[in-house]
Amino acid sequence: MALAIDPLIRLNGISKVFHTEEVETHALSAIDLEIRAGEYLAISGPSGCGKTTLLSLLGLLDSPSEGSYVLAGEPVSGLSQAQRARVRSRAIGFIFQAFNLIGDLTVYQNIELPLKYRGMVPEERRSAVHGALDQVGLLHRINHYPAQLSGGQQQRVAVARAVAGRPLVVLADEPTGNLDSANGAQVMELLAELNRGGATICIVTHDPRYLDRVQRAVYLHDGRLVSDQPRDREVA
Amino acid sequence: MMDAFRRDIRFAIRGLTRSPAFTLVAVLTLAIGIGANTAIFSVVNAVLLKPLAYADPERLISLRARLTGDNAGGVASSAPEYHDYRRQVPGIEDVAAVWPININLTGHGEPERIQAAGVTSNYFSLLGVPPALGRDFTPEDDGGRIGYVALISHDLWQRRFGGDRSVIGKTVRLDDDPMTIIGVMPRGFRHPVESGASPMELWAPVDLDNPDPNFVNDRRAQFFDLIGRVKSQSSVERVQGELAGLTARLSRQYPEAYPPNLGWRAEAVSLAERVVGDVRPALLVLLGAVGFVLLIACANVANLLLARATTRDREIAIRTALGGSRGRLIRQLLTESLLLASIGGVLGLLIALWGTSALSQLAGLYLPRAREIGIDPVVLGFTALLVLLTGVGFGLIPALQASRPDLQSVLKDAGRGASAGSHRARVRGALVVAEVAVALVLLAGAGLLLRSFERLLAVEPGFNPENLLTLQVWLPWPNQPEKGRYFTHDQRLAFYERAAEAVRRMPGAGGVALTSRLPLRGRNDARFAIEGRPARSDEPPPTAEIRFVSPNYFETMEIPLLQGTGLPPVADRKGNATTVINQTMAEEYWPGESPIGRRLKLEDSDQPWLTVVGIAGDVRQVGLEQPAREEMYVSHQVWSGQQMAMVVRTPDRPEELSAAVTKAIHSVDPEQPVFSVVPMEQVIAEASAERRFSMLLLVLFAAIALILSAIGIYGVMAYTTTQRLHEIGIRMALGAGAQDVMGLVVGQGMRLVGLGLAIGLLGAWGLSRVLTSQLYGVSAGDPATYAGVAVLLGLVALSASYLPALRATRVDPVIALRSE
Ligand SMILES: Nc1ncnc2c1ncn2[C@@H]1O[C@H](COP(=O)(O)OP(=O)(O)OP(=O)(O)O)[C@@H](O)[C@H]1O
Ligand SMILES: [Mg+2]
């Protein structure tokens, strides 16, 4: 498959080393990876291979020990904490395995949160929240608190929160890990639908069933990228 | 049972030693709270609670009169009244008369001015305290105005006679009269109503049964302070009722002594009330304030315990799982908090020991019974009670909480990935709200007193007190005054003028002036009549503060002359005597016209008519907080009494001239004590000493409250921030910047603080009423003070939540991905 001329994300020679009590963990070594706009990518591999680490670098939660990261034409590997926060609020949407909704906030307030951090004006926030919530089919739960929702519903709210601000890329770390298969399938269907609508999505998963739904699967082993292949679905 | 107790104690000690930082902070907090309370309680105990140190003190009363016409209380009594009380009031067993005097003591050392009293011979037996050495007075010990025998205080005995037991029979001279010491009072015996600054040190008998027609027969010679003893089958209330009848009888019988417009009324109050009644409100306010400090301390420790309980949940859960009963667990946790409180109590007692000695010194000048302040069994009992109350108080909520692990929220937290606020966090939040509210009440009280004090210090006294040395001289008045050195006006005047001249010649002395009484050193009321205006019988006679001064007094004191001239350099008592009045008097009696040239006459004296020649600016003679009264000045050449004060302008530090001034006066009369040699600024400070005491303590308590609540807010915010680290990570992953996180944490803290401030403002508004009598120039609801203290507390709270907030901004957002 030919490389896109202008990829949304380009990682070059990225590595990440954790230093803890005289032990060095090479979580990622010399990763080269490009993700095009509109792509639906899965990262998989055995436990401890570095998937979450990679996702945290992609999401600018952390900075690499080595290598360069260009996001939408902007080099972002050398940014300060504050700068990374700013980029994060505009360009990245996160979906977590543990949903990570904030318990004291209603569904509406949860989805609104990243929009607020981005500095969006209230009316725009309103319509964005409603649009996203409609997309995940939970408009009728808008004033509920997370504890009043089922796990699947919570994760759908989390999906709405990730996409409400139309980020450049949606990152999801095992979004179905805490769900039963029916709910998991529903969430994956939602992500596929978003992708069809043009969203760039990058998920971490080991579930082979879901790998079928993505355009491209990347395998990590021991912090190295060992395989990068397009999936059938893209062809279909 | 004992075994279980020992096990609990061991468990508690283990728990406390395992977290030394917690233990240290908790113990110190409690020590401050308990210590401050113990110290203030020791004052309240000594001053208000302890019975007076006399036999059957509850039967002792103070007999004084009230002038309802003048709206004046605390009027002393005359010798005929003394007899009336003794003989005509059925409920009164006996009455002793006290004539407090200031007297020159010479012989056996330097001449000294001491506080003494002429007392009827039944004085000590009425109080029920016999001398420690020698004998009591007998009715035969009569020597005219002051007897020739005397009893002295333990302190005077030690100071002047080195505690020599052969002092009995020795002779000293009092106002030049020889006086034989017949007894020494026990250590700690005090005249009931003495002032702390000048305790009563010598008692001589004065016999009212053998009246000296010169003065003891006069119903209006009211200078005896009467102490009575109520019969055991009667009561103060009954006596009060009987006095009403006596008042009516006497008023009918002696209309010229008790004119109806005066409204003279005999009154009895318990002696204890007389001694401490005035200071009770201020002391109770302080006790309340320090109680608030303890509440805050308890809230803080409860907060710390709650925080710690969270980290001990597992341990407690395991204990419960292993079959520990809830009651047992509560007992163990309470043992721990009681242990904490006990350690805090012991440390607090040390603080209190130091505090009480500081307090009795600070208060000694004006607080009655200040010398009795100390730690006694009652105070110890109070401290023990505090330990028990605080131990249970701050320990119970956390213990109840800890023994009921919040399974619900644990399930939700883990299962649903939602960070639910637990019940415990809400309790802690409520504690912070309460703490802030109580701290605000204290701060508002302190703020009000502080502003009052500020206003008081800003009061213009009407003269320039800077670089002004003051001193007092009271000339002796022996038993046979006509044989004394200072019997006549001319003798006295000569002495004063020579003394002033001697001081004037000293290098460094500027102007030197004389006055019969310094400003702020008590009243000297004179009734007067205005020429051409007959007194109206339905109105109390006009009165003014009178001062006999040297003509250069105004210039030396820098009191402005507003109109007319000052007192003439030479005046005599025959005709053409003059007076200078103050502005208030001019406006009161001659509104819209000039008083210059009008004539006044002082009542009941052989004084000449006084022509008003000038108007001087008002001087705060009576007290800084009281507006100037009508004041008049007459030349000391017209009249000089036994008592005179001198003011000396100095180039700078007046106190440096003290010794030289005393020496200069001794060069005129080496036997004459010169006393109270102090800068005028100290006279002013003494006039505000009582306010200073209350103000300083309340400010101190408010400061402690402020610090404790800052610690409390910090503790809660640090703790909740730790609890919220994961949530903060999520928010950062969602794009929250440092400001957003800072705002989140500080905002949470400030919401609690804001609620506390609102409640506190309401509380302060309600409670500050108790301060009303102690305020000056500021109302109990002063908005500026309330706003000021609220802002102060808000800022402190803001800084206290800033550190945890700063820590929150350093959260690594990666934790959002790596959830537990
Ligand atoms: N903060 C850290 N400090 C030290 N080592 C770390 C840190 N974070 C991750 N690691 C290590 O880096 C390696 C990669 O971890 P990572 O979480 O990326 O694995 P993963 O592929 O997401 O595993 P899983 O499928 O179990 O989630 C692991 O060996 C892990 O122990
Ligand atoms: Mg992982």
PDB file of N, CA, C and O in Angstrom, chain A residues 18 52-53 55-56 61-62 81 85 88-89 94 96 98-105 113-114 117 146-149 154 161 173, chain B residues 412 415-421 724 726-727 730-738 740 744 811-814 816-819:
ATOM      1  N   PHE A  18      11.499   3.906  30.308  1.00  0.00           N
ATOM      2  CA  PHE A  18      11.102   4.255  31.681  1.00  0.00           C
ATOM      3  C   PHE A  18      12.233   3.910  32.629  1.00  0.00           C
ATOM      4  O   PHE A  18      12.796   2.828  32.570  1.00  0.00           O
ATOM      5  N   THR A  52      -0.236   0.692  25.254  1.00  0.00           N
ATOM      6  CA  THR A  52      -0.724   1.872  25.963  1.00  0.00           C
ATOM      7  C   THR A  52       0.306   2.997  25.902  1.00  0.00           C
ATOM      8  O   THR A  52      -0.034   4.171  25.752  1.00  0.00           O
ATOM      9  N   THR A  53       1.583   2.614  26.013  1.00  0.00           N
ATOM     10  CA  THR A  53       2.633   3.625  25.937  1.00  0.00           C
ATOM     11  C   THR A  53       2.565   4.346  24.594  1.00  0.00           C
ATOM     12  O   THR A  53       2.634   5.584  24.532  1.00  0.00           O
ATOM     13  N   LEU A  55       0.020   4.664  22.662  1.00  0.00           N
ATOM     14  CA  LEU A  55      -1.183   5.483  22.600  1.00  0.00           C
ATOM     15  C   LEU A  55      -0.999   6.792  23.385  1.00  0.00           C
ATOM     16  O   LEU A  55      -1.444   7.856  22.953  1.00  0.00           O
ATOM     17  N   SER A  56      -0.293   6.690  24.521  1.00  0.00           N
ATOM     18  CA  SER A  56      -0.103   7.898  25.328  1.00  0.00           C
ATOM     19  C   SER A  56       0.817   8.886  24.610  1.00  0.00           C
ATOM     20  O   SER A  56       0.671  10.101  24.773  1.00  0.00           O
ATOM     21  N   LEU A  61       0.002  12.599  25.861  1.00  0.00           N
ATOM     22  CA  LEU A  61      -0.033  12.553  27.317  1.00  0.00           C
ATOM     23  C   LEU A  61       1.379  12.459  27.852  1.00  0.00           C
ATOM     24  O   LEU A  61       1.644  12.743  29.011  1.00  0.00           O
ATOM     25  N   ASP A  62       2.275  12.026  27.003  1.00  0.00           N
ATOM     26  CA  ASP A  62       3.645  11.792  27.422  1.00  0.00           C
ATOM     27  C   ASP A  62       4.524  12.173  26.247  1.00  0.00           C
ATOM     28  O   ASP A  62       4.035  12.299  25.110  1.00  0.00           O
ATOM     29  N   GLN A  81       4.683  20.810  28.581  1.00  0.00           N
ATOM     30  CA  GLN A  81       3.443  20.297  29.169  1.00  0.00           C
ATOM     31  C   GLN A  81       2.235  21.139  28.747  1.00  0.00           C
ATOM     32  O   GLN A  81       1.226  20.632  28.296  1.00  0.00           O
ATOM     33  N   ALA A  85      -0.956  20.205  26.429  1.00  0.00           N
ATOM     34  CA  ALA A  85      -2.345  20.257  26.892  1.00  0.00           C
ATOM     35  C   ALA A  85      -3.208  20.987  25.873  1.00  0.00           C
ATOM     36  O   ALA A  85      -4.336  20.582  25.585  1.00  0.00           O
ATOM     37  N   ARG A  88      -3.719  18.793  22.882  1.00  0.00           N
ATOM     38  CA  ARG A  88      -4.603  17.712  23.271  1.00  0.00           C
ATOM     39  C   ARG A  88      -6.060  18.160  23.222  1.00  0.00           C
ATOM     40  O   ARG A  88      -6.944  17.457  22.720  1.00  0.00           O
ATOM     41  N   SER A  89      -6.292  19.345  23.746  1.00  0.00           N
ATOM     42  CA  SER A  89      -7.692  19.774  23.851  1.00  0.00           C
ATOM     43  C   SER A  89      -8.304  19.990  22.476  1.00  0.00           C
ATOM     44  O   SER A  89      -9.495  19.865  22.302  1.00  0.00           O
ATOM     45  N   PHE A  94     -10.115  11.036  23.530  1.00  0.00           N
ATOM     46  CA  PHE A  94      -9.715   9.794  24.202  1.00  0.00           C
ATOM     47  C   PHE A  94     -10.910   8.950  24.602  1.00  0.00           C
ATOM     48  O   PHE A  94     -11.920   9.474  25.083  1.00  0.00           O
ATOM     49  N   PHE A  96     -11.389   5.495  27.057  1.00  0.00           N
ATOM     50  CA  PHE A  96     -10.598   4.668  27.962  1.00  0.00           C
ATOM     51  C   PHE A  96     -11.281   3.334  28.207  1.00  0.00           C
ATOM     52  O   PHE A  96     -12.504   3.221  28.130  1.00  0.00           O
ATOM     53  N   ALA A  98     -11.616   1.982  31.096  1.00  0.00           N
ATOM     54  CA  ALA A  98     -12.454   2.102  32.304  1.00  0.00           C
ATOM     55  C   ALA A  98     -13.450   3.251  32.192  1.00  0.00           C
ATOM     56  O   ALA A  98     -13.881   3.798  33.212  1.00  0.00           O
ATOM     57  N   PHE A  99     -13.804   3.629  31.006  1.00  0.00           N
ATOM     58  CA  PHE A  99     -14.783   4.691  30.696  1.00  0.00           C
ATOM     59  C   PHE A  99     -14.303   6.068  31.159  1.00  0.00           C
ATOM     60  O   PHE A  99     -14.358   7.032  30.431  1.00  0.00           O
ATOM     61  N   ASN A 100     -13.892   6.117  32.476  1.00  0.00           N
ATOM     62  CA  ASN A 100     -13.373   7.378  33.017  1.00  0.00           C
ATOM     63  C   ASN A 100     -14.310   8.562  32.873  1.00  0.00           C
ATOM     64  O   ASN A 100     -13.882   9.682  32.621  1.00  0.00           O
ATOM     65  N   LEU A 101     -15.600   8.289  33.057  1.00  0.00           N
ATOM     66  CA  LEU A 101     -16.509   9.427  33.168  1.00  0.00           C
ATOM     67  C   LEU A 101     -16.323  10.013  34.570  1.00  0.00           C
ATOM     68  O   LEU A 101     -15.929   9.308  35.500  1.00  0.00           O
ATOM     69  N   ILE A 102     -16.614  11.300  34.690  1.00  0.00           N
ATOM     70  CA  ILE A 102     -16.430  11.925  35.997  1.00  0.00           C
ATOM     71  C   ILE A 102     -17.750  11.865  36.760  1.00  0.00           C
ATOM     72  O   ILE A 102     -18.782  12.356  36.305  1.00  0.00           O
ATOM     73  N   GLY A 103     -17.675  11.194  37.916  1.00  0.00           N
ATOM     74  CA  GLY A 103     -18.898  10.817  38.631  1.00  0.00           C
ATOM     75  C   GLY A 103     -19.743  11.970  39.112  1.00  0.00           C
ATOM     76  O   GLY A 103     -20.958  11.853  39.230  1.00  0.00           O
ATOM     77  N   ASP A 104     -19.092  13.095  39.411  1.00  0.00           N
ATOM     78  CA  ASP A 104     -19.852  14.227  39.942  1.00  0.00           C
ATOM     79  C   ASP A 104     -20.550  15.015  38.844  1.00  0.00           C
ATOM     80  O   ASP A 104     -21.307  15.929  39.129  1.00  0.00           O
ATOM     81  N   LEU A 105     -20.252  14.687  37.594  1.00  0.00           N
ATOM     82  CA  LEU A 105     -20.805  15.463  36.486  1.00  0.00           C
ATOM     83  C   LEU A 105     -21.853  14.639  35.745  1.00  0.00           C
ATOM     84  O   LEU A 105     -21.756  13.418  35.645  1.00  0.00           O
ATOM     85  N   LEU A 113     -17.057  18.800  28.868  1.00  0.00           N
ATOM     86  CA  LEU A 113     -15.798  19.131  29.536  1.00  0.00           C
ATOM     87  C   LEU A 113     -14.646  19.472  28.584  1.00  0.00           C
ATOM     88  O   LEU A 113     -14.076  20.561  28.665  1.00  0.00           O
ATOM     89  N   PRO A 114     -14.314  18.573  27.616  1.00  0.00           N
ATOM     90  CA  PRO A 114     -13.186  18.911  26.724  1.00  0.00           C
ATOM     91  C   PRO A 114     -13.470  20.148  25.875  1.00  0.00           C
ATOM     92  O   PRO A 114     -12.549  20.896  25.543  1.00  0.00           O
ATOM     93  N   TYR A 117     -12.573  23.072  27.983  1.00  0.00           N
ATOM     94  CA  TYR A 117     -11.127  23.241  28.090  1.00  0.00           C
ATOM     95  C   TYR A 117     -10.572  23.856  26.819  1.00  0.00           C
ATOM     96  O   TYR A 117      -9.579  24.546  26.813  1.00  0.00           O
ATOM     97  N   PRO A 146     -23.263   9.338  35.662  1.00  0.00           N
ATOM     98  CA  PRO A 146     -22.660   8.086  35.185  1.00  0.00           C
ATOM     99  C   PRO A 146     -23.110   6.872  35.996  1.00  0.00           C
ATOM    100  O   PRO A 146     -23.373   5.809  35.428  1.00  0.00           O
ATOM    101  N   ALA A 147     -23.222   7.047  37.320  1.00  0.00           N
ATOM    102  CA  ALA A 147     -23.573   5.895  38.149  1.00  0.00           C
ATOM    103  C   ALA A 147     -24.982   5.381  37.841  1.00  0.00           C
ATOM    104  O   ALA A 147     -25.334   4.262  38.226  1.00  0.00           O
ATOM    105  N   GLN A 148     -25.766   6.192  37.141  1.00  0.00           N
ATOM    106  CA  GLN A 148     -27.131   5.765  36.800  1.00  0.00           C
ATOM    107  C   GLN A 148     -27.191   5.073  35.451  1.00  0.00           C
ATOM    108  O   GLN A 148     -28.271   4.756  34.956  1.00  0.00           O
ATOM    109  N   LEU A 149     -26.030   4.878  34.825  1.00  0.00           N
ATOM    110  CA  LEU A 149     -25.995   4.263  33.489  1.00  0.00           C
ATOM    111  C   LEU A 149     -25.350   2.892  33.558  1.00  0.00           C
ATOM    112  O   LEU A 149     -24.547   2.605  34.447  1.00  0.00           O
ATOM    113  N   GLN A 154     -22.300   3.934  29.561  1.00  0.00           N
ATOM    114  CA  GLN A 154     -21.217   4.836  29.982  1.00  0.00           C
ATOM    115  C   GLN A 154     -20.160   4.944  28.888  1.00  0.00           C
ATOM    116  O   GLN A 154     -19.679   6.032  28.587  1.00  0.00           O
ATOM    117  N   ARG A 161     -18.095  11.860  24.213  1.00  0.00           N
ATOM    118  CA  ARG A 161     -17.192  12.871  24.755  1.00  0.00           C
ATOM    119  C   ARG A 161     -15.939  13.002  23.882  1.00  0.00           C
ATOM    120  O   ARG A 161     -15.430  14.097  23.660  1.00  0.00           O
ATOM    121  N   ASP A 173      -8.145   3.066  24.131  1.00  0.00           N
ATOM    122  CA  ASP A 173      -7.349   1.977  24.701  1.00  0.00           C
ATOM    123  C   ASP A 173      -8.285   0.895  25.207  1.00  0.00           C
ATOM    124  O   ASP A 173      -8.915   1.060  26.255  1.00  0.00           O
TER     125      ASP A 173
ATOM    126  N   LYS B 412     -19.097   1.173  43.505  1.00  0.00           N
ATOM    127  CA  LYS B 412     -19.311   2.112  42.402  1.00  0.00           C
ATOM    128  C   LYS B 412     -17.990   2.577  41.829  1.00  0.00           C
ATOM    129  O   LYS B 412     -17.807   2.627  40.632  1.00  0.00           O
ATOM    130  N   GLY B 415     -16.383  -0.485  39.967  1.00  0.00           N
ATOM    131  CA  GLY B 415     -17.158  -1.112  38.903  1.00  0.00           C
ATOM    132  C   GLY B 415     -17.554  -0.160  37.799  1.00  0.00           C
ATOM    133  O   GLY B 415     -17.592  -0.525  36.638  1.00  0.00           O
ATOM    134  N   ARG B 416     -17.817   1.057  38.150  1.00  0.00           N
ATOM    135  CA  ARG B 416     -18.378   1.941  37.138  1.00  0.00           C
ATOM    136  C   ARG B 416     -17.386   2.963  36.619  1.00  0.00           C
ATOM    137  O   ARG B 416     -17.718   3.760  35.762  1.00  0.00           O
ATOM    138  N   GLY B 417     -16.208   2.955  37.211  1.00  0.00           N
ATOM    139  CA  GLY B 417     -15.209   3.880  36.720  1.00  0.00           C
ATOM    140  C   GLY B 417     -15.582   5.325  36.977  1.00  0.00           C
ATOM    141  O   GLY B 417     -15.117   6.239  36.329  1.00  0.00           O
ATOM    142  N   ALA B 418     -16.485   5.526  37.907  1.00  0.00           N
ATOM    143  CA  ALA B 418     -16.869   6.896  38.206  1.00  0.00           C
ATOM    144  C   ALA B 418     -16.274   7.264  39.555  1.00  0.00           C
ATOM    145  O   ALA B 418     -16.309   6.482  40.489  1.00  0.00           O
ATOM    146  N   SER B 419     -15.720   8.452  39.646  1.00  0.00           N
ATOM    147  CA  SER B 419     -15.114   8.840  40.912  1.00  0.00           C
ATOM    148  C   SER B 419     -16.186   9.494  41.785  1.00  0.00           C
ATOM    149  O   SER B 419     -16.387  10.699  41.756  1.00  0.00           O
ATOM    150  N   ALA B 420     -16.890   8.667  42.525  1.00  0.00           N
ATOM    151  CA  ALA B 420     -17.971   9.203  43.356  1.00  0.00           C
ATOM    152  C   ALA B 420     -17.410   9.794  44.635  1.00  0.00           C
ATOM    153  O   ALA B 420     -16.502   9.254  45.231  1.00  0.00           O
ATOM    154  N   GLY B 421     -17.951  10.921  45.051  1.00  0.00           N
ATOM    155  CA  GLY B 421     -17.520  11.530  46.305  1.00  0.00           C
ATOM    156  C   GLY B 421     -18.075  10.720  47.456  1.00  0.00           C
ATOM    157  O   GLY B 421     -19.259  10.426  47.501  1.00  0.00           O
ATOM    158  N   ARG B 724      -8.467  12.677  44.185  1.00  0.00           N
ATOM    159  CA  ARG B 724      -8.950  13.024  42.853  1.00  0.00           C
ATOM    160  C   ARG B 724      -7.865  12.960  41.793  1.00  0.00           C
ATOM    161  O   ARG B 724      -8.090  13.396  40.660  1.00  0.00           O
ATOM    162  N   HIS B 726      -6.686  10.688  39.951  1.00  0.00           N
ATOM    163  CA  HIS B 726      -7.064   9.988  38.735  1.00  0.00           C
ATOM    164  C   HIS B 726      -8.019  10.838  37.900  1.00  0.00           C
ATOM    165  O   HIS B 726      -7.853  10.990  36.684  1.00  0.00           O
ATOM    166  N   GLU B 727      -8.995  11.417  38.581  1.00  0.00           N
ATOM    167  CA  GLU B 727      -9.945  12.281  37.871  1.00  0.00           C
ATOM    168  C   GLU B 727      -9.217  13.446  37.214  1.00  0.00           C
ATOM    169  O   GLU B 727      -9.510  13.825  36.077  1.00  0.00           O
ATOM    170  N   ILE B 730      -7.653  12.332  34.126  1.00  0.00           N
ATOM    171  CA  ILE B 730      -8.639  12.216  33.041  1.00  0.00           C
ATOM    172  C   ILE B 730      -8.910  13.591  32.447  1.00  0.00           C
ATOM    173  O   ILE B 730      -8.880  13.789  31.232  1.00  0.00           O
ATOM    174  N   ARG B 731      -9.131  14.535  33.323  1.00  0.00           N
ATOM    175  CA  ARG B 731      -9.419  15.884  32.830  1.00  0.00           C
ATOM    176  C   ARG B 731      -8.261  16.410  31.994  1.00  0.00           C
ATOM    177  O   ARG B 731      -8.463  17.068  30.972  1.00  0.00           O
ATOM    178  N   MET B 732      -7.028  16.123  32.437  1.00  0.00           N
ATOM    179  CA  MET B 732      -5.884  16.602  31.666  1.00  0.00           C
ATOM    180  C   MET B 732      -5.824  15.900  30.319  1.00  0.00           C
ATOM    181  O   MET B 732      -5.519  16.523  29.294  1.00  0.00           O
ATOM    182  N   ALA B 733      -6.131  14.610  30.314  1.00  0.00           N
ATOM    183  CA  ALA B 733      -6.149  13.882  29.043  1.00  0.00           C
ATOM    184  C   ALA B 733      -7.196  14.489  28.110  1.00  0.00           C
ATOM    185  O   ALA B 733      -7.023  14.513  26.892  1.00  0.00           O
ATOM    186  N   LEU B 734      -8.271  15.002  28.702  1.00  0.00           N
ATOM    187  CA  LEU B 734      -9.326  15.604  27.887  1.00  0.00           C
ATOM    188  C   LEU B 734      -9.001  17.040  27.510  1.00  0.00           C
ATOM    189  O   LEU B 734      -9.819  17.733  26.920  1.00  0.00           O
ATOM    190  N   GLY B 735      -7.797  17.496  27.890  1.00  0.00           N
ATOM    191  CA  GLY B 735      -7.381  18.809  27.420  1.00  0.00           C
ATOM    192  C   GLY B 735      -7.313  19.893  28.481  1.00  0.00           C
ATOM    193  O   GLY B 735      -7.083  21.056  28.167  1.00  0.00           O
ATOM    194  N   ALA B 736      -7.512  19.522  29.760  1.00  0.00           N
ATOM    195  CA  ALA B 736      -7.429  20.533  30.808  1.00  0.00           C
ATOM    196  C   ALA B 736      -5.996  21.028  30.938  1.00  0.00           C
ATOM    197  O   ALA B 736      -5.060  20.225  30.970  1.00  0.00           O
ATOM    198  N   GLY B 737      -5.809  22.335  30.961  1.00  0.00           N
ATOM    199  CA  GLY B 737      -4.488  22.908  31.183  1.00  0.00           C
ATOM    200  C   GLY B 737      -4.240  23.119  32.651  1.00  0.00           C
ATOM    201  O   GLY B 737      -5.114  22.845  33.492  1.00  0.00           O
ATOM    202  N   ALA B 738      -3.036  23.618  32.957  1.00  0.00           N
ATOM    203  CA  ALA B 738      -2.676  23.828  34.359  1.00  0.00           C
ATOM    204  C   ALA B 738      -3.685  24.753  35.053  1.00  0.00           C
ATOM    205  O   ALA B 738      -4.090  24.516  36.188  1.00  0.00           O
ATOM    206  N   ASP B 740      -6.816  25.217  34.361  1.00  0.00           N
ATOM    207  CA  ASP B 740      -8.088  24.542  34.588  1.00  0.00           C
ATOM    208  C   ASP B 740      -8.019  23.688  35.852  1.00  0.00           C
ATOM    209  O   ASP B 740      -8.937  23.678  36.668  1.00  0.00           O
ATOM    210  N   LEU B 744      -9.931  24.100  39.328  1.00  0.00           N
ATOM    211  CA  LEU B 744     -10.766  23.024  39.837  1.00  0.00           C
ATOM    212  C   LEU B 744     -10.542  22.819  41.334  1.00  0.00           C
ATOM    213  O   LEU B 744     -11.485  22.798  42.131  1.00  0.00           O
ATOM    214  N   VAL B 811       0.165  16.504  38.086  1.00  0.00           N
ATOM    215  CA  VAL B 811      -0.283  15.129  37.844  1.00  0.00           C
ATOM    216  C   VAL B 811       0.115  14.709  36.437  1.00  0.00           C
ATOM    217  O   VAL B 811       0.017  15.493  35.489  1.00  0.00           O
ATOM    218  N   ASP B 812       0.590  13.474  36.309  1.00  0.00           N
ATOM    219  CA  ASP B 812       0.946  12.952  34.992  1.00  0.00           C
ATOM    220  C   ASP B 812      -0.330  12.435  34.343  1.00  0.00           C
ATOM    221  O   ASP B 812      -0.941  11.491  34.835  1.00  0.00           O
ATOM    222  N   PRO B 813      -0.747  13.048  33.245  1.00  0.00           N
ATOM    223  CA  PRO B 813      -2.030  12.658  32.651  1.00  0.00           C
ATOM    224  C   PRO B 813      -2.057  11.205  32.192  1.00  0.00           C
ATOM    225  O   PRO B 813      -3.135  10.661  31.951  1.00  0.00           O
ATOM    226  N   VAL B 814      -0.889  10.588  32.111  1.00  0.00           N
ATOM    227  CA  VAL B 814      -0.855   9.192  31.674  1.00  0.00           C
ATOM    228  C   VAL B 814      -1.690   8.301  32.602  1.00  0.00           C
ATOM    229  O   VAL B 814      -2.239   7.286  32.174  1.00  0.00           O
ATOM    230  N   ALA B 816      -4.486   8.523  33.448  1.00  0.00           N
ATOM    231  CA  ALA B 816      -5.842   8.338  32.934  1.00  0.00           C
ATOM    232  C   ALA B 816      -5.943   7.033  32.153  1.00  0.00           C
ATOM    233  O   ALA B 816      -6.965   6.350  32.171  1.00  0.00           O
ATOM    234  N   LEU B 817      -4.854   6.724  31.468  1.00  0.00           N
ATOM    235  CA  LEU B 817      -4.839   5.492  30.678  1.00  0.00           C
ATOM    236  C   LEU B 817      -4.554   4.284  31.554  1.00  0.00           C
ATOM    237  O   LEU B 817      -4.976   3.178  31.276  1.00  0.00           O
ATOM    238  N   ARG B 818      -3.781   4.521  32.585  1.00  0.00           N
ATOM    239  CA  ARG B 818      -3.368   3.392  33.413  1.00  0.00           C
ATOM    240  C   ARG B 818      -4.227   3.338  34.659  1.00  0.00           C
ATOM    241  O   ARG B 818      -3.780   3.606  35.760  1.00  0.00           O
ATOM    242  N   SER B 819      -5.506   3.067  34.483  1.00  0.00           N
ATOM    243  CA  SER B 819      -6.397   3.050  35.641  1.00  0.00           C
ATOM    244  C   SER B 819      -6.166   1.795  36.451  1.00  0.00           C
ATOM    245  O   SER B 819      -5.760   0.770  35.927  1.00  0.00           O
TER     246      SER B 819
END
